[in-house]
Amino acid sequence: MLRKDSFPSKKPLVANWETLSKVFLQPENEEAKTTLIKYMEQILFGLHEFLKKHVGITEEISLKELAENFTDTHIHRTPQKKLTEVITDLIQNVAPHAVNVASPYFVGHMTSALPFFMVHLKTITAALNQNVVKIETSKVFSILEKQVLAKIHRLIFSFEDSFYKTHVQHTDTALGCFTENGTLANLTAFWASRNHLFPPCNGFDGIGTEGVHAAYQTYSVDRCVILVSRRGHYSIKKAAGVLGIGNNNVIALDVDSNQRIDLEHLRKTIQDILNHQPKTRILAVVGIAGATETGTVDPLMQLAEICRLHRIHFHVDAAWGGPTLMSEKYRHLLDGIQYADSVTIDGHKQFYMPMSCGMVYFKDPHALEDVAYHANYIVRQGSVDLGIRSLSGSREANSVVLSSALDIMGTEGYALLIDHGIETARWFAEEIERRGDFELVSRPELNILLYRLFPAALKIAYDCGNQEEKRRIHHQLNAINQRLQRLQREAGKSFVSRTTLQKGPMEKDEMVVLRVVIMNPMTSPGILSKILDEQELIYREKITGLNQAP
Ligand SMILES: Cc1ncc(COP(=O)(O)O)c(C=O)c1O
């Protein structure tokens, strides 16, 4: 149970100008400094104790029980706790019920351990509290952000030196922008592309100013579509919803047997629109570089060529896979990304930054002009105010975290992490194939893979069975894998996630699969073996009964 009020204060705490000035001023003497350092130690090392002990979501206390401890809807009039009490309470009573995403046994999601120094870097941004919306509240930090943007732009597009010399600190151009996350990065890309598709003309002031209805009328358009494979992240639908394009106009194209976009389906869809739907505009084709569920990479080179041929905006969602570009060994997996018009990359994924950091990059340094906003008191014409070309207003100086991390790690350091993830995932795929009771569902291209428990006895029955028998076993396997994932999560020793693919004996069948994301450098083959051993054991001891049921 949560321990409440573990620090009954001896003296009632009061809010007055004396205590307030202590909170706002720098520590006034050595004693106060020592106390603050002690608090930081408490945070860093106290939390480490928690990180050592717990993995994943443990069911020692259920979500329902937890929720019962958080129903106080009043703000107290008087102070309740001192900082030291708050920190201790968080460490002792709250952190143990958080999820230990740093455990090497936590391999279910795209959130993992951080390099230790990230906590220090994040503390610096909080301590300086710069706001990069405008130069007046950030100065060098806005300039530093432009430099980092140019570094990552170069990583993606590799333009000539002269290009970067011109644009790195140009006040009227932008090579990209930081956003809160990948969702807003994707939204920014489609926002720019939408505004570019419906620019001002003959008395029409552009879609941003006049809205979707006026734009469609002016350009004789009924609808806009975004073309992406079925593996597209749901943030693309969100963007279409927000931009007035409509969720239904994100067209989910088929995938091939490797879960990559079916190029024939894409070509046919484009031809059909061009030949028979004169009032439909294609806002963008999206190539995925590291699909959320399968980690697969679409054939970016071919997609780029199709988009070039038809002059369609080519967006690459590399929220996950982007940092693969730092690996000499595996950057070729993203070949074609350099021809994208826009690219999304998340900092809190494979740049190992703390939550949260998204980025979007544009090949054309003028592309963000289509979404530029000005105000009289800030974001003035011709200023370096980053808020001019950014969906967010006030924003932390997250770029300093990325910039410093790049200095500390170098591309070689990051490449070690990327290579480890890819190579460990390949090893894991082989191990799954070596074991008789599992089936590999998607071969890892990057560091994500899907598999399921498929007991050998059922495999034989499945292979020999007729269609009806195959479907029966298919549903049985779904139930087994769903239960297995839940039981393993509840046991709290390790965590893999679960998703559903459209796959099975019949066209519309759904397949429940286990999903593993390998990004923690401490996740070794030995640990992955233990995770499979545990799954075999759970199956034998707790699930085999399901086998018998028709
Ligand atoms: C491919 C892809 N695109 C976009 C996103 C959205 O990113 P975020 O969760 O940072 O908003 C994700 C998140 O997992 C993703 O995997």
Coordinates of C-alpha atoms and ligand atoms in Angstrom, one line a residue:
M1 CA 0.0 0.0 0.0
L2 CA 1.0 3.6 -0.4
R3 CA 2.2 5.1 2.7
K4 CA 0.5 8.5 3.1
D5 CA 1.7 11.4 5.2
S6 CA 4.9 9.6 6.1
F7 CA 6.3 12.9 7.4
P8 CA 4.0 14.4 9.9
S9 CA 5.6 17.8 10.2
K10 CA 6.3 18.9 13.8
K11 CA 5.7 22.5 13.1
P12 CA 2.9 23.6 10.8
L13 CA 4.3 24.9 7.6
V14 CA 3.4 28.4 6.5
A15 CA 3.5 30.4 3.3
N16 CA 4.9 33.8 3.9
W17 CA 7.4 36.2 2.3
E18 CA 10.2 34.9 4.4
T19 CA 9.8 31.3 3.2
L20 CA 9.0 32.5 -0.3
S21 CA 12.2 34.5 -0.6
K22 CA 14.2 31.4 0.5
V23 CA 12.6 29.4 -2.3
F24 CA 13.3 32.0 -5.0
L25 CA 16.8 33.2 -4.0
Q26 CA 20.0 31.3 -4.5
P27 CA 21.1 29.3 -1.4
E28 CA 22.3 31.9 1.1
N29 CA 25.1 29.9 2.8
E30 CA 27.2 26.8 2.7
E31 CA 24.6 24.9 4.8
A32 CA 21.8 25.6 2.4
K33 CA 24.0 24.6 -0.5
T34 CA 24.9 21.3 1.1
T35 CA 21.2 20.7 1.7
L36 CA 20.4 21.2 -2.0
I37 CA 23.2 18.9 -3.1
K38 CA 21.9 16.3 -0.7
Y39 CA 18.5 16.6 -2.4
M40 CA 20.0 16.0 -5.8
E41 CA 21.8 13.0 -4.5
Q42 CA 18.6 11.7 -3.1
I43 CA 17.0 12.0 -6.6
L44 CA 19.9 10.4 -8.5
F45 CA 20.7 7.6 -6.2
G46 CA 17.4 7.1 -4.4
L47 CA 15.8 6.5 -7.8
H48 CA 18.5 4.2 -8.7
E49 CA 17.6 1.9 -5.9
F50 CA 14.1 1.8 -7.4
L51 CA 15.5 1.1 -10.8
K52 CA 17.5 -1.8 -9.5
K53 CA 14.5 -3.5 -7.9
H54 CA 11.5 -3.3 -10.1
V55 CA 10.8 -4.2 -13.7
G56 CA 7.8 -3.3 -15.8
I57 CA 4.4 -3.0 -14.3
T58 CA 4.2 -5.2 -11.2
E59 CA 0.8 -6.2 -10.0
E60 CA 1.6 -6.0 -6.3
I61 CA -0.9 -3.2 -6.3
S62 CA -3.5 -2.9 -8.9
L63 CA -4.3 0.2 -10.9
K64 CA -7.7 0.3 -9.3
E65 CA -6.1 0.3 -5.8
L66 CA -3.5 2.9 -6.9
A67 CA -6.3 5.1 -8.2
E68 CA -8.0 5.0 -4.8
N69 CA -5.0 6.7 -3.3
F70 CA -5.3 9.6 -5.7
T71 CA -8.7 11.0 -5.3
D72 CA -8.0 14.2 -3.3
T73 CA -9.4 17.0 -5.5
H74 CA -8.6 19.9 -3.1
I75 CA -5.6 22.2 -3.2
H76 CA -4.5 22.8 0.4
R77 CA -4.4 26.4 1.6
T78 CA -1.3 25.9 3.6
P79 CA 2.0 24.2 2.6
Q80 CA 1.9 20.5 3.4
K81 CA 5.5 19.3 2.8
K82 CA 9.0 20.5 2.7
L83 CA 11.1 19.7 -0.4
T84 CA 13.0 16.9 1.3
E85 CA 9.7 15.3 2.3
V86 CA 8.3 15.6 -1.2
I87 CA 11.4 14.0 -2.7
T88 CA 11.4 11.1 -0.1
D89 CA 7.7 10.5 -0.6
L90 CA 8.2 10.4 -4.4
I91 CA 11.1 8.0 -4.1
Q92 CA 9.5 5.7 -1.5
N93 CA 5.9 5.8 -2.3
V94 CA 5.4 6.8 -5.9
A95 CA 8.5 5.7 -7.9
P96 CA 8.1 2.0 -6.9
H97 CA 4.7 2.1 -8.7
A98 CA 6.1 3.7 -11.8
V99 CA 7.4 1.5 -14.7
N100 CA 11.0 0.7 -14.7
V101 CA 11.6 1.3 -18.4
A102 CA 15.4 1.2 -17.7
S103 CA 15.5 -2.5 -17.0
P104 CA 17.2 -4.6 -19.6
Y105 CA 14.3 -7.0 -19.2
F106 CA 11.9 -4.3 -20.3
V107 CA 11.9 -4.9 -24.0
G108 CA 8.3 -4.1 -24.9
H109 CA 8.3 -0.4 -25.9
M110 CA 10.3 2.4 -27.5
T111 CA 11.1 3.8 -24.1
S112 CA 14.2 2.6 -22.4
A113 CA 17.2 3.4 -20.2
L114 CA 18.9 6.7 -20.6
P115 CA 22.5 7.5 -20.5
F116 CA 23.2 8.8 -17.0
F117 CA 24.3 12.3 -18.3
M118 CA 20.9 13.0 -19.8
V119 CA 19.5 13.7 -16.3
H120 CA 22.3 16.3 -15.8
L121 CA 21.6 17.9 -19.2
K122 CA 17.9 18.1 -18.5
T123 CA 18.6 19.7 -15.2
I124 CA 20.6 22.4 -16.9
T125 CA 17.6 23.2 -19.2
A126 CA 15.3 23.4 -16.2
A127 CA 17.8 25.5 -14.2
L128 CA 18.3 28.1 -17.0
N129 CA 14.6 28.0 -18.0
Q130 CA 15.2 29.5 -21.4
N131 CA 12.2 29.9 -23.7
V132 CA 13.2 29.6 -27.3
V133 CA 10.0 31.1 -28.6
K134 CA 11.9 34.3 -28.9
I135 CA 15.5 35.5 -28.8
E136 CA 14.7 37.9 -25.9
T137 CA 14.3 34.8 -23.6
S138 CA 16.9 32.5 -25.0
K139 CA 19.6 34.4 -27.0
V140 CA 22.4 31.9 -27.5
F141 CA 20.1 28.9 -27.0
S142 CA 18.1 29.8 -30.2
I143 CA 21.3 30.1 -32.1
L144 CA 22.5 26.8 -30.7
E145 CA 19.2 25.2 -31.7
K146 CA 19.8 26.4 -35.3
Q147 CA 23.2 24.8 -35.3
V148 CA 21.9 21.4 -34.0
L149 CA 19.1 21.5 -36.6
A150 CA 21.8 22.0 -39.3
K151 CA 23.8 19.0 -37.9
I152 CA 20.9 16.6 -38.1
H153 CA 19.8 18.1 -41.5
R154 CA 23.3 17.3 -42.8
L155 CA 23.0 13.8 -41.4
I156 CA 19.8 13.3 -43.4
F157 CA 20.3 15.3 -46.6
S158 CA 24.2 15.7 -46.9
F159 CA 24.1 18.9 -48.8
E160 CA 27.2 20.8 -49.8
D161 CA 29.1 22.8 -47.2
S162 CA 28.1 26.1 -48.8
F163 CA 24.4 25.2 -48.2
Y164 CA 25.0 24.8 -44.5
K165 CA 27.2 27.9 -44.4
T166 CA 24.3 29.9 -45.8
H167 CA 21.5 28.5 -43.7
V168 CA 22.9 27.4 -40.4
Q169 CA 22.2 30.9 -38.9
H170 CA 20.1 32.5 -41.6
T171 CA 17.3 34.4 -39.9
D172 CA 14.8 34.0 -42.8
T173 CA 15.2 30.2 -43.4
A174 CA 14.8 27.1 -41.2
L175 CA 16.2 23.7 -41.8
G176 CA 13.6 22.2 -39.4
C177 CA 12.2 22.7 -36.0
F178 CA 11.9 21.0 -32.6
T179 CA 8.5 19.9 -31.5
E180 CA 7.2 18.2 -28.3
N181 CA 7.1 14.8 -29.9
G182 CA 6.8 12.8 -33.1
T183 CA 3.1 13.4 -33.3
L184 CA 3.6 17.1 -33.6
A185 CA 6.6 16.7 -35.9
N186 CA 4.3 14.7 -38.3
L187 CA 1.6 17.3 -37.9
T188 CA 4.1 20.1 -38.8
A189 CA 5.2 18.3 -41.9
F190 CA 1.6 17.9 -43.2
W191 CA 0.7 21.4 -42.1
A192 CA 3.5 22.9 -44.3
S193 CA 2.6 20.5 -47.2
R194 CA -1.1 21.4 -47.0
N195 CA -0.4 25.1 -47.0
H196 CA 2.0 24.7 -49.9
L197 CA -0.6 22.8 -51.9
F198 CA -3.2 25.6 -51.5
P199 CA -1.1 28.9 -51.7
P200 CA -2.6 32.4 -52.1
C201 CA -3.8 33.2 -55.6
N202 CA -6.1 35.7 -57.3
G203 CA -7.8 37.2 -54.3
F204 CA -7.5 34.0 -52.2
D205 CA -5.2 34.4 -49.3
G206 CA -4.1 30.8 -48.8
I207 CA -5.6 27.9 -46.9
G208 CA -4.0 28.9 -43.6
T209 CA -5.8 32.3 -43.7
E210 CA -9.1 31.3 -45.4
G211 CA -9.7 27.8 -44.2
V212 CA -10.2 24.4 -45.9
H213 CA -13.6 25.2 -47.5
A214 CA -12.5 28.3 -49.3
A215 CA -9.3 26.6 -50.4
Y216 CA -11.2 23.6 -51.9
Q217 CA -13.6 25.9 -53.6
T218 CA -10.8 28.1 -55.1
Y219 CA -8.9 25.1 -56.3
S220 CA -11.9 23.0 -57.4
V221 CA -11.0 20.2 -55.0
D222 CA -13.3 17.8 -53.1
R223 CA -10.7 16.2 -50.8
C224 CA -7.0 15.8 -50.0
V225 CA -5.5 12.4 -49.2
I226 CA -2.4 11.2 -47.5
L227 CA -1.1 7.8 -48.7
V228 CA 0.7 5.6 -46.2
S229 CA 0.9 1.9 -45.6
R230 CA -1.2 0.1 -43.0
R231 CA 1.8 0.3 -40.7
G232 CA 1.5 4.1 -40.5
H233 CA 1.5 5.5 -37.0
Y234 CA -1.9 6.8 -35.8
S235 CA -0.4 10.3 -35.4
I236 CA -0.9 10.7 -39.2
K237 CA -4.6 10.3 -38.7
K238 CA -4.5 12.8 -35.8
A239 CA -2.7 15.3 -38.1
A240 CA -5.3 14.8 -40.8
G241 CA -8.1 15.4 -38.3
V242 CA -6.5 18.6 -37.0
L243 CA -5.7 20.0 -40.4
G244 CA -9.3 19.5 -41.7
I245 CA -8.2 16.8 -44.1
G246 CA -10.2 14.1 -42.3
N247 CA -9.2 10.8 -40.8
N248 CA -10.9 8.8 -43.6
N249 CA -8.6 10.5 -46.1
V250 CA -5.5 8.9 -44.7
I251 CA -5.5 5.9 -47.1
A252 CA -4.0 2.8 -45.6
L253 CA -2.2 0.9 -48.4
D254 CA -1.5 -2.8 -48.3
V255 CA 1.8 -4.1 -47.2
D256 CA 3.9 -6.9 -48.7
S257 CA 4.9 -10.1 -46.8
N258 CA 7.7 -8.1 -45.1
Q259 CA 5.3 -5.5 -43.8
R260 CA 6.6 -2.8 -46.2
I261 CA 4.3 -0.7 -48.3
D262 CA 3.0 -2.5 -51.4
L263 CA 4.5 -0.4 -54.2
E264 CA 2.1 -1.8 -56.8
H265 CA -0.9 -0.8 -54.6
L266 CA 0.6 2.7 -54.2
R267 CA 1.2 3.1 -58.0
K268 CA -2.4 1.9 -58.8
T269 CA -3.9 4.2 -56.2
I270 CA -2.0 7.2 -57.5
Q271 CA -3.0 6.4 -61.1
D272 CA -6.6 5.9 -60.1
I273 CA -6.6 9.3 -58.5
L274 CA -4.9 11.0 -61.4
N275 CA -7.1 9.3 -64.0
H276 CA -10.5 9.2 -62.3
Q277 CA -10.6 11.6 -59.4
P278 CA -9.8 15.1 -60.8
K279 CA -11.0 16.7 -57.6
T280 CA -8.7 14.7 -55.3
R281 CA -5.3 16.1 -54.3
I282 CA -2.5 14.0 -52.8
L283 CA -1.1 15.9 -49.9
A284 CA 1.7 13.5 -49.2
V285 CA 3.0 10.0 -49.6
V286 CA 4.6 8.7 -46.4
G287 CA 7.5 6.3 -46.2
I288 CA 8.1 4.8 -42.8
A289 CA 11.6 4.3 -41.6
G290 CA 11.1 2.1 -38.6
A291 CA 7.4 1.2 -38.3
T292 CA 6.1 1.3 -34.8
E293 CA 4.9 -2.3 -34.6
T294 CA 7.3 -4.1 -36.9
G295 CA 10.4 -1.8 -37.1
T296 CA 10.3 -2.3 -40.9
V297 CA 11.5 0.3 -43.4
D298 CA 9.6 1.1 -46.5
P299 CA 11.5 1.1 -49.8
L300 CA 12.4 4.8 -49.6
M301 CA 14.3 5.0 -52.8
Q302 CA 11.4 3.7 -54.9
L303 CA 8.9 5.9 -53.0
A304 CA 11.1 8.9 -53.6
E305 CA 11.1 8.1 -57.3
I306 CA 7.3 7.8 -57.5
C307 CA 6.9 11.1 -55.6
R308 CA 9.4 12.8 -57.9
L309 CA 7.6 11.5 -61.0
H310 CA 4.2 12.8 -59.8
R311 CA 5.4 15.9 -57.9
I312 CA 4.0 14.6 -54.6
H313 CA 5.3 15.7 -51.2
F314 CA 7.4 12.8 -49.9
H315 CA 7.4 12.6 -46.1
V316 CA 9.5 10.1 -44.2
D317 CA 8.4 9.2 -40.7
A318 CA 11.7 8.3 -39.2
A319 CA 10.6 9.0 -35.7
W320 CA 12.1 5.7 -34.7
G321 CA 14.6 4.7 -37.3
G322 CA 16.2 8.1 -38.1
P323 CA 19.3 7.7 -35.8
T324 CA 20.2 4.6 -37.8
L325 CA 21.9 7.1 -40.1
M326 CA 24.7 7.4 -37.6
S327 CA 25.7 3.8 -38.1
E328 CA 28.2 3.3 -40.9
K329 CA 27.2 -0.3 -41.0
Y330 CA 23.4 0.1 -41.2
R331 CA 22.7 3.6 -42.6
H332 CA 22.1 2.0 -46.0
L333 CA 18.9 0.6 -44.6
L334 CA 17.5 4.2 -44.9
D335 CA 18.7 4.8 -48.5
G336 CA 16.3 7.2 -50.2
I337 CA 15.6 9.3 -47.1
Q338 CA 17.9 12.0 -48.6
Y339 CA 15.2 12.6 -51.3
A340 CA 12.4 13.3 -48.8
D341 CA 10.8 16.7 -48.7
S342 CA 10.3 16.3 -44.9
V343 CA 11.5 13.9 -42.2
T344 CA 10.3 13.3 -38.7
I345 CA 12.8 12.1 -36.0
D346 CA 12.2 11.7 -32.3
G347 CA 14.9 12.6 -29.8
H348 CA 13.4 10.6 -27.0
K349 CA 13.6 7.4 -29.0
Q350 CA 17.0 6.4 -30.5
F351 CA 18.8 9.6 -29.5
Y352 CA 18.1 8.4 -26.0
M353 CA 16.9 11.8 -24.8
P354 CA 14.6 12.2 -21.8
M355 CA 10.9 12.6 -22.6
S356 CA 10.1 14.3 -24.8
C357 CA 11.6 15.7 -28.0
G358 CA 10.4 15.6 -31.6
M359 CA 12.0 17.1 -34.6
V360 CA 10.9 17.7 -38.2
Y361 CA 13.3 18.5 -41.0
F362 CA 12.7 20.0 -44.5
K363 CA 14.9 19.6 -47.6
D364 CA 13.8 23.1 -48.7
P365 CA 15.0 25.7 -46.1
H366 CA 12.0 27.9 -47.1
A367 CA 9.4 25.2 -46.6
L368 CA 8.4 26.4 -43.1
E369 CA 7.6 29.8 -44.6
D370 CA 4.2 28.3 -45.4
V371 CA 3.4 28.1 -41.7
A372 CA 5.2 31.3 -40.5
Y373 CA 3.3 33.5 -38.0
H374 CA 4.2 36.9 -36.7
A375 CA 3.1 39.0 -33.7
N376 CA 3.9 42.6 -32.8
Y377 CA 5.4 41.9 -29.4
I378 CA 7.5 38.9 -30.3
V379 CA 8.2 36.7 -33.3
R380 CA 8.8 39.9 -35.4
Q381 CA 9.6 39.8 -39.1
G382 CA 13.3 39.2 -39.7
S383 CA 14.1 38.1 -36.1
V384 CA 15.7 34.8 -35.0
D385 CA 12.6 34.1 -32.9
L386 CA 12.1 30.4 -33.3
G387 CA 8.4 30.7 -32.5
I388 CA 7.8 32.2 -36.0
R389 CA 8.2 28.8 -37.7
S390 CA 7.0 26.4 -35.0
L391 CA 3.7 25.0 -34.0
S392 CA 4.5 25.5 -30.3
G393 CA 4.7 28.8 -28.7
S394 CA 6.8 28.7 -25.5
R395 CA 9.2 25.8 -25.6
E396 CA 12.2 24.5 -23.6
A397 CA 15.7 24.6 -25.0
N398 CA 15.7 20.8 -25.7
S399 CA 18.3 21.3 -28.4
V400 CA 21.0 21.8 -25.8
V401 CA 20.4 18.3 -24.5
L402 CA 20.7 16.9 -28.0
S403 CA 23.7 19.0 -28.9
S404 CA 25.5 18.0 -25.7
A405 CA 24.6 14.4 -26.2
L406 CA 26.1 14.5 -29.7
D407 CA 29.3 15.9 -28.3
I408 CA 29.5 13.3 -25.6
M409 CA 28.6 10.3 -27.7
G410 CA 29.7 11.2 -31.3
T411 CA 28.2 9.3 -34.1
E412 CA 30.4 6.4 -33.2
G413 CA 28.9 6.2 -29.7
Y414 CA 25.4 6.2 -31.1
A415 CA 26.3 3.7 -33.7
L416 CA 27.4 1.3 -31.0
L417 CA 23.8 1.5 -29.6
I418 CA 22.2 1.2 -33.0
D419 CA 24.4 -1.7 -34.1
H420 CA 23.8 -3.5 -30.8
G421 CA 20.0 -3.2 -31.2
I422 CA 20.0 -4.5 -34.8
E423 CA 22.4 -7.3 -34.2
T424 CA 20.8 -8.4 -30.9
A425 CA 17.4 -8.4 -32.7
R426 CA 18.8 -10.6 -35.4
W427 CA 20.2 -13.0 -32.9
F428 CA 16.9 -13.1 -31.1
A429 CA 15.1 -13.9 -34.3
E430 CA 17.4 -16.9 -34.8
E431 CA 16.9 -18.0 -31.3
I432 CA 13.1 -17.9 -31.8
E433 CA 13.5 -20.0 -34.9
R434 CA 15.7 -22.5 -33.0
R435 CA 13.1 -23.1 -30.3
G436 CA 10.3 -25.4 -31.4
D437 CA 7.5 -23.7 -29.5
F438 CA 7.8 -20.3 -31.1
E439 CA 7.2 -18.7 -34.5
L440 CA 8.9 -15.6 -35.9
V441 CA 6.3 -13.4 -37.4
S442 CA 8.4 -10.5 -38.7
R443 CA 12.1 -10.7 -39.3
P444 CA 13.8 -7.7 -37.8
E445 CA 15.1 -5.1 -40.2
L446 CA 16.0 -2.7 -37.5
N447 CA 15.7 -3.6 -33.8
I448 CA 12.0 -4.5 -33.5
L449 CA 10.6 -7.9 -34.1
L450 CA 7.3 -9.8 -33.7
Y451 CA 6.8 -13.4 -32.8
R452 CA 4.4 -15.6 -31.0
L453 CA 4.3 -18.7 -29.0
F454 CA 3.2 -21.6 -31.3
P455 CA 3.6 -24.9 -29.5
A456 CA 5.2 -27.6 -31.7
A457 CA 2.2 -30.0 -31.3
L458 CA -0.2 -27.3 -32.6
K459 CA 2.1 -26.6 -35.5
I460 CA 1.7 -30.1 -36.8
A461 CA -2.1 -30.0 -36.3
Y462 CA -2.1 -26.6 -38.1
D463 CA -0.1 -27.8 -41.1
C464 CA -2.2 -30.9 -41.5
G465 CA -5.6 -29.3 -40.8
N466 CA -8.2 -28.1 -43.2
Q467 CA -9.2 -24.4 -43.4
E468 CA -11.7 -24.7 -40.5
E469 CA -9.1 -26.5 -38.3
K470 CA -6.5 -23.8 -39.2
R471 CA -8.9 -21.1 -38.1
R472 CA -9.7 -22.8 -34.8
I473 CA -6.0 -23.2 -34.0
H474 CA -5.4 -19.6 -35.1
H475 CA -7.9 -18.3 -32.6
Q476 CA -6.5 -20.6 -29.9
L477 CA -3.1 -19.2 -30.5
N478 CA -4.4 -15.7 -30.2
A479 CA -5.9 -16.6 -26.8
I480 CA -2.6 -18.3 -25.7
N481 CA -0.4 -15.3 -26.7
Q482 CA -2.8 -12.7 -25.2
R483 CA -2.8 -14.6 -21.9
L484 CA 1.0 -15.3 -22.0
Q485 CA 1.8 -11.6 -22.4
R486 CA -0.5 -10.6 -19.5
L487 CA 0.8 -13.3 -17.2
Q488 CA 4.4 -12.4 -17.9
R489 CA 3.7 -8.7 -17.3
E490 CA 2.0 -9.4 -14.1
A491 CA 4.8 -11.6 -12.8
G492 CA 6.9 -8.4 -13.1
K493 CA 10.3 -10.0 -14.0
S494 CA 10.3 -8.9 -17.7
F495 CA 8.1 -7.2 -20.1
V496 CA 7.3 -7.7 -23.8
S497 CA 4.4 -5.9 -25.5
R498 CA 1.6 -7.3 -27.7
T499 CA 0.0 -6.1 -30.8
T500 CA -2.4 -7.4 -33.5
L501 CA -1.7 -7.8 -37.2
Q502 CA -4.1 -8.4 -40.0
K503 CA -2.8 -11.9 -40.8
G504 CA -4.1 -15.4 -40.6
P505 CA -5.7 -18.3 -42.6
M506 CA -8.5 -16.0 -43.8
E507 CA -8.0 -12.5 -45.3
K508 CA -9.6 -10.5 -42.4
D509 CA -8.2 -12.6 -39.6
E510 CA -6.3 -10.9 -36.9
M511 CA -3.1 -12.3 -35.3
V512 CA -2.1 -11.6 -31.8
V513 CA 1.7 -11.3 -31.7
L514 CA 4.4 -10.5 -29.1
R515 CA 6.5 -7.4 -29.8
V516 CA 10.1 -6.8 -28.7
V517 CA 12.0 -3.5 -29.1
I518 CA 15.7 -3.8 -28.4
M519 CA 17.2 -0.5 -27.5
N520 CA 18.7 -1.0 -24.1
P521 CA 22.4 -1.7 -24.5
M522 CA 22.3 -3.9 -21.4
T523 CA 19.7 -6.3 -23.1
S524 CA 21.9 -9.2 -24.0
P525 CA 21.2 -12.6 -25.7
G526 CA 21.4 -14.1 -22.2
I527 CA 18.6 -11.9 -20.9
L528 CA 16.5 -12.5 -24.1
S529 CA 16.9 -16.3 -23.6
K530 CA 15.6 -16.0 -20.1
I531 CA 12.6 -14.1 -21.3
L532 CA 11.8 -16.9 -23.7
D533 CA 12.5 -19.5 -21.0
E534 CA 10.0 -17.7 -18.8
Q535 CA 7.4 -17.7 -21.5
E536 CA 7.8 -21.4 -22.1
L537 CA 7.4 -22.0 -18.4
I538 CA 4.3 -19.8 -18.1
Y539 CA 2.8 -21.7 -21.0
R540 CA 3.6 -25.1 -19.5
E541 CA 2.5 -24.3 -16.0
K542 CA -0.4 -21.8 -16.5
I543 CA -1.8 -22.0 -20.0
T544 CA -1.6 -25.6 -21.4
G545 CA -5.2 -26.2 -20.4
L546 CA -6.3 -23.9 -23.2
N547 CA -4.8 -26.3 -25.7
Q548 CA -7.5 -28.8 -25.1
A549 CA -10.4 -26.5 -25.7
P550 CA -12.1 -26.6 -29.1
Ligands
LIG1 C1 6.9 5.7 -36.6 C2 6.3 6.7 -35.5 N1 5.9 7.9 -35.9 C3 5.4 8.7 -35.0 C4 5.3 8.4 -33.6 C5 4.7 9.4 -32.7 O1 5.7 9.8 -31.8 P1 5.3 10.4 -30.3 O2 4.8 9.3 -29.5 O3 6.7 10.9 -29.9 O4 4.3 11.5 -30.5 C6 5.8 7.1 -33.2 C7 5.7 6.8 -31.8 O5 5.9 5.7 -31.4 C8 6.3 6.3 -34.2 O6 6.7 5.0 -33.8

